[in-house]
Coordinates of C-alpha atoms and ligand atoms in Angstrom, one line a residue:
M226 CA -11.5 21.1 153.6
Q227 CA -13.2 22.9 156.4
T228 CA -17.0 22.2 156.7
Y229 CA -20.0 24.0 158.2
A230 CA -22.7 22.2 160.2
L231 CA -26.3 22.4 158.9
N232 CA -29.2 22.3 161.3
S233 CA -29.6 18.5 160.7
G234 CA -26.0 18.1 162.0
D235 CA -24.7 17.1 158.6
R236 CA -21.6 19.0 157.4
L237 CA -20.9 20.3 154.1
P238 CA -17.5 21.4 152.5
V239 CA -17.4 25.2 152.6
L240 CA -16.4 25.6 148.9
G241 CA -18.2 23.7 146.2
L242 CA -18.1 23.6 142.3
G243 CA -20.8 25.8 140.6
T244 CA -22.3 24.3 137.5
W245 CA -24.5 27.0 136.2
K246 CA -23.5 27.9 132.6
A247 CA -21.2 25.0 132.4
A248 CA -22.2 23.7 129.1
P249 CA -22.8 20.0 128.4
G250 CA -19.5 18.8 126.9
A251 CA -17.4 21.1 129.2
V252 CA -19.0 20.0 132.5
Y253 CA -18.0 16.3 132.3
G254 CA -14.3 17.2 132.2
A255 CA -14.8 19.9 134.7
V256 CA -16.3 17.6 137.3
K257 CA -13.8 15.0 136.8
D258 CA -10.9 17.6 137.0
A259 CA -12.6 19.0 140.1
L260 CA -13.0 15.7 141.9
T261 CA -9.4 14.8 141.2
A262 CA -8.2 18.2 142.5
G263 CA -10.0 17.6 145.7
Y264 CA -13.4 19.2 145.4
R265 CA -16.1 17.4 147.5
H266 CA -19.1 19.5 146.9
I267 CA -21.0 20.1 143.6
D268 CA -23.9 22.4 143.2
C269 CA -26.4 21.3 140.4
A270 CA -29.8 22.1 139.1
P271 CA -31.9 20.5 136.4
I272 CA -32.4 23.9 134.7
Y273 CA -28.7 24.0 134.0
Q274 CA -29.4 21.2 131.7
N275 CA -26.2 19.3 132.5
E276 CA -27.2 16.9 135.3
P277 CA -26.9 13.8 133.1
E278 CA -23.3 14.6 132.3
I279 CA -22.4 15.5 135.9
G280 CA -24.0 12.1 136.8
Q281 CA -21.8 10.4 134.4
A282 CA -18.6 12.1 135.7
V283 CA -19.5 11.5 139.3
A284 CA -20.3 7.8 138.6
E285 CA -17.1 7.3 136.9
A286 CA -15.1 9.0 139.6
I287 CA -16.7 6.9 142.3
A288 CA -16.1 3.7 140.3
A289 CA -12.5 4.7 139.8
G290 CA -12.1 5.3 143.6
V291 CA -11.4 8.9 143.3
V292 CA -14.2 9.8 145.7
S293 CA -16.9 7.8 147.6
R294 CA -20.4 8.8 147.6
A295 CA -20.3 9.3 151.4
D296 CA -17.5 11.9 150.9
L297 CA -19.2 13.9 148.2
W298 CA -21.8 16.5 148.8
L299 CA -24.4 16.9 146.1
T300 CA -26.9 19.7 146.0
S301 CA -29.6 20.1 143.5
K302 CA -32.8 22.3 143.1
L303 CA -36.5 22.0 142.2
W304 CA -37.3 24.0 139.1
N305 CA -40.2 26.4 139.0
D306 CA -42.5 24.2 136.9
A307 CA -42.7 21.4 139.6
H308 CA -43.9 23.3 142.7
A309 CA -47.3 21.6 142.9
P310 CA -47.0 19.1 145.7
E311 CA -47.5 16.0 143.5
Q312 CA -44.8 17.3 141.1
V313 CA -42.1 17.5 143.7
Q314 CA -40.9 13.9 144.2
P315 CA -41.1 13.1 140.6
A316 CA -38.8 16.0 139.9
L317 CA -36.3 15.0 142.6
E318 CA -36.4 11.4 141.3
K319 CA -35.6 12.6 137.8
T320 CA -32.6 14.5 139.2
L321 CA -31.5 11.5 141.2
A322 CA -31.6 9.4 138.0
D323 CA -29.7 11.9 136.1
L324 CA -27.0 12.3 138.8
R325 CA -27.0 8.5 139.2
V326 CA -27.4 8.5 143.0
D327 CA -30.0 7.3 145.5
S328 CA -30.3 10.4 147.4
L329 CA -29.2 14.0 147.7
D330 CA -27.5 15.8 150.4
L331 CA -29.4 19.0 149.9
Y332 CA -32.5 19.9 147.7
L333 CA -33.4 23.4 147.3
I334 CA -36.5 25.4 145.8
H335 CA -34.7 27.2 143.1
W336 CA -37.0 30.3 142.9
P337 CA -40.0 31.5 144.8
V338 CA -41.7 31.7 141.3
H339 CA -44.2 29.1 139.9
F340 CA -44.7 27.9 136.4
K341 CA -47.1 25.5 134.8
P342 CA -45.7 21.9 134.5
G343 CA -43.2 21.5 131.6
V344 CA -42.4 25.3 131.4
M345 CA -38.6 26.0 131.6
F346 CA -38.9 29.7 130.7
P347 CA -42.4 31.2 130.2
R348 CA -43.1 33.1 127.0
R349 CA -46.9 33.6 127.5
S350 CA -48.9 34.8 130.5
D351 CA -50.7 31.5 130.8
E352 CA -47.5 29.6 131.5
Y353 CA -47.1 31.2 135.0
V354 CA -48.9 30.2 138.2
A355 CA -49.2 33.1 140.6
L356 CA -47.8 32.8 144.1
D357 CA -51.2 33.4 145.6
D358 CA -52.6 30.3 143.8
L359 CA -50.0 27.9 145.4
P360 CA -48.6 28.7 148.8
I361 CA -44.9 28.0 149.1
S362 CA -45.7 26.2 152.3
A363 CA -47.5 23.5 150.2
T364 CA -44.4 22.9 148.0
W365 CA -42.3 22.9 151.2
K366 CA -44.5 20.1 152.8
A367 CA -43.8 18.0 149.7
L368 CA -40.1 18.6 150.2
E369 CA -40.4 17.5 153.9
A370 CA -42.0 14.3 152.6
C371 CA -38.9 13.6 150.4
V372 CA -36.7 13.9 153.6
A373 CA -38.9 11.4 155.3
K374 CA -38.6 9.0 152.3
G375 CA -34.8 9.3 152.3
L376 CA -34.7 11.0 148.9
T377 CA -32.7 14.0 150.3
R378 CA -31.0 14.5 153.7
N379 CA -31.6 18.2 153.9
I380 CA -33.9 20.8 152.3
G381 CA -33.6 24.5 151.8
V382 CA -34.4 27.3 149.3
C383 CA -32.6 29.7 146.9
N384 CA -33.4 33.4 146.0
F385 CA -35.7 33.8 149.0
S386 CA -36.0 37.3 150.3
L387 CA -35.9 37.8 154.1
K388 CA -39.7 38.1 154.3
K389 CA -40.3 34.9 152.2
L390 CA -37.7 33.0 154.3
Q391 CA -39.3 34.3 157.6
A392 CA -42.7 33.2 156.3
L393 CA -41.4 29.8 155.4
C394 CA -39.6 29.4 158.8
N395 CA -43.0 30.1 160.5
A396 CA -44.9 27.5 158.4
A397 CA -42.2 24.8 158.3
T398 CA -42.0 21.5 160.2
I399 CA -38.4 20.9 159.0
Q400 CA -36.7 24.3 159.2
P401 CA -34.9 25.3 156.0
A402 CA -31.2 24.4 156.2
M403 CA -29.9 26.8 153.6
N404 CA -30.7 29.9 151.6
Q405 CA -28.6 30.0 148.4
I406 CA -28.5 33.7 147.2
E407 CA -26.4 35.9 145.1
L408 CA -23.6 37.2 147.3
H409 CA -20.5 39.2 146.4
P410 CA -18.9 42.5 147.4
Y411 CA -21.6 44.5 145.4
L412 CA -24.5 42.6 147.0
Q413 CA -23.6 41.8 150.6
Q414 CA -27.1 41.2 152.2
E415 CA -26.1 41.8 155.8
A416 CA -29.7 41.6 157.2
M417 CA -30.2 38.2 155.5
L418 CA -26.9 37.0 157.0
A419 CA -27.8 38.1 160.5
F420 CA -31.3 36.4 160.3
C421 CA -29.8 33.2 159.0
R422 CA -27.0 33.2 161.7
E423 CA -29.6 33.7 164.5
R424 CA -31.9 30.8 163.1
G425 CA -29.0 28.4 162.3
I426 CA -29.6 28.6 158.6
L427 CA -26.6 28.4 156.3
V428 CA -26.2 30.8 153.4
T429 CA -24.5 29.8 150.1
A430 CA -23.0 32.7 147.9
Y431 CA -23.8 32.1 144.3
S432 CA -22.1 34.2 141.6
P433 CA -19.3 34.9 144.0
L434 CA -17.1 36.1 141.1
G435 CA -19.8 38.3 139.5
S436 CA -21.0 35.7 137.0
G437 CA -19.3 37.3 134.0
D438 CA -20.2 34.5 131.7
R439 CA -24.0 35.0 131.9
P440 CA -25.8 34.8 128.7
T441 CA -25.8 38.1 126.9
G442 CA -29.6 38.3 127.1
M443 CA -29.3 38.3 130.9
K444 CA -26.8 41.1 131.0
K445 CA -27.3 44.8 131.4
S446 CA -25.2 47.1 129.1
D447 CA -23.7 49.0 132.0
E448 CA -23.1 46.4 134.5
P449 CA -20.0 46.6 136.7
T450 CA -17.3 43.9 136.9
L451 CA -15.9 42.6 140.2
L452 CA -12.8 40.7 139.3
D453 CA -11.0 44.0 138.2
H454 CA -12.2 46.3 140.9
P455 CA -9.1 48.2 142.2
V456 CA -9.6 47.3 145.9
I457 CA -9.8 43.6 144.9
L458 CA -6.7 44.0 142.7
R459 CA -4.9 45.8 145.6
I460 CA -5.7 43.1 148.0
A461 CA -4.8 40.3 145.7
A462 CA -1.3 42.0 145.1
K463 CA -0.8 42.5 148.8
H464 CA -1.2 38.8 149.4
G465 CA 0.2 37.5 146.2
I466 CA -3.1 35.8 145.3
T467 CA -5.6 36.2 142.5
P468 CA -8.6 38.5 142.4
A469 CA -10.9 35.5 142.3
Q470 CA -9.2 34.1 145.4
V471 CA -9.7 37.4 147.2
L472 CA -13.5 37.3 146.4
L473 CA -13.8 33.6 147.6
A474 CA -11.7 34.1 150.8
W475 CA -14.1 37.2 151.5
G476 CA -17.1 35.0 151.2
L477 CA -15.6 32.3 153.4
G478 CA -14.5 34.9 155.9
R479 CA -18.1 35.8 156.2
K480 CA -18.9 32.2 157.0
T481 CA -20.9 31.7 153.8
V482 CA -20.5 28.7 151.5
V483 CA -19.0 29.7 148.0
I484 CA -19.8 27.9 144.8
P485 CA -17.5 29.4 142.0
K486 CA -18.2 28.0 138.6
S487 CA -15.2 27.1 136.4
V488 CA -14.7 24.6 133.6
N489 CA -11.0 25.6 133.4
P490 CA -8.5 23.1 135.1
E491 CA -6.1 25.9 136.3
R492 CA -8.9 28.0 137.6
L493 CA -10.7 25.1 139.3
R494 CA -7.4 24.6 141.3
Q495 CA -7.0 28.2 142.0
N496 CA -10.5 28.5 143.3
L497 CA -10.1 25.4 145.5
A498 CA -7.0 26.7 147.0
A499 CA -8.9 29.8 148.2
A500 CA -10.5 27.6 150.9
D501 CA -7.2 27.8 152.8
L502 CA -6.8 31.7 152.5
V503 CA -7.8 34.1 155.2
L504 CA -8.1 37.8 154.7
D505 CA -7.2 40.3 157.4
A506 CA -9.7 42.4 159.2
Q507 CA -8.6 45.5 157.1
D508 CA -9.1 43.6 153.9
M509 CA -12.6 42.5 155.1
A510 CA -13.5 46.0 156.0
D511 CA -12.2 47.5 152.7
I512 CA -14.2 45.0 150.7
G513 CA -17.2 45.5 153.1
A514 CA -17.3 49.2 151.9
L515 CA -17.9 48.1 148.3
D516 CA -21.6 47.2 148.8
R517 CA -24.0 48.8 146.3
G518 CA -27.0 46.5 146.4
Y519 CA -26.2 45.4 142.9
R520 CA -27.9 42.1 141.5
F521 CA -26.3 40.6 138.5
V522 CA -29.2 37.9 138.6
D523 CA -32.2 39.9 139.3
G524 CA -34.9 37.6 138.1
A525 CA -36.1 40.0 135.4
F526 CA -36.5 36.9 133.0
F527 CA -39.5 36.0 135.2
T528 CA -41.2 39.3 134.9
G529 CA -42.0 39.6 131.1
S530 CA -45.1 40.9 129.7
G531 CA -48.2 39.2 131.3
S532 CA -46.2 37.8 134.1
P533 CA -47.9 37.9 137.5
Y534 CA -44.3 38.5 139.0
T535 CA -42.5 41.8 139.4
L536 CA -39.0 42.4 140.7
S537 CA -40.3 44.2 143.7
A538 CA -42.5 41.2 144.6
I539 CA -39.7 38.7 144.0
W540 CA -37.3 40.6 146.3
D541 CA -39.8 42.2 148.6
E542 CA -38.0 45.5 148.2
Ligands
LIG707 P1 -14.4 29.6 133.4 O1 -15.4 28.6 133.6 O2 -13.9 29.6 132.0 O3 -13.2 29.5 134.4 P2 -19.4 32.9 138.9 O4 -19.1 31.6 139.8 O5 -19.6 34.0 139.7 O6 -20.8 32.5 138.1 O7 -18.3 33.1 137.9 C1 -18.1 32.3 136.8 C2 -17.3 32.9 135.8 O8 -15.9 33.3 136.3 C3 -17.0 32.1 134.6 O9 -16.8 33.0 133.5 C4 -15.6 31.5 134.8 O10 -14.9 31.2 133.7 C5 -14.9 32.7 135.5 N1 -13.9 32.1 136.6 C6 -14.0 31.1 137.3 N2 -12.8 31.0 138.2 C7 -12.1 32.1 137.9 C8 -10.8 32.6 138.3 N3 -10.2 31.9 139.2 N4 -10.4 33.7 137.7 C9 -11.1 34.4 136.7 N5 -12.3 34.0 136.2 C10 -12.7 32.8 136.9

């Protein structure tokens, strides 16, 4: 599979397996199937509550000779409750133990939102820590120390607005290698892509298929779907490919990494095959016209009553 170079010189496969919403019980088989099919990049996070199972599948695949650790790209993320500098290394070490590896390829700050230690999703106002009380640059310094210790080869962020990413670049000793953000035809984020291109920061598109299996509590009643948009269906029919493959080929055509989640063997293979598909300029332009600035994952779950966070502060919009 094609790879993109990070600012360290390391190269990561352009298409990876997303594991958000892949339930324990389902993700073990999905990772095994994916590695056998040829996936060489897995996107993980402790908040997905399935890293031990992914670690078991990876360890077994390595032991069986399906893949070597050196040929497998593993990304994970620091949850919001471990942003205090002294919490960062222990959180990373827990992920390493769960994934059963000595180091990660990429470690990301999952959200620019802080919680008290041990809080997964806050329910009370005193479970949050305000951004003003803990500069992101302090968390970042602790990630830089993890690179120096060999616990991760690269570091980056997720869900950072352009303003927060620029501020981090100005404060960082090791420049962020990646911003992983929601990206699909309804949320194209051109200004972010332009900035990242200019700075040599790669962008990963999460929810590239529109994240239709989000928990009902996270869904809005009137939200649009992507996989059945008439333009996507027309382009799929034109090329004899599936709507999901159109969306993935579009993301790859924009030089972003894509990490579709699936736990279904047929769809896993279908998504992997999209890495070899190229849309023509007219297709890219027709899909480019679908932008509506729509977030499926807007972070509203961090802005409940008593939270110091608001949507406009998270996204700087
Ligand atoms: P499943 O895991 O049963 O395959 P996203 O990556 O945007 O979060 O989207 C994930 C959702 O899209 C899941 O519901 C997943 O279901 C579904 N999905 C994954 N691949 C495909 C595909 N090729 N065609 C249709 N739906 C897909």
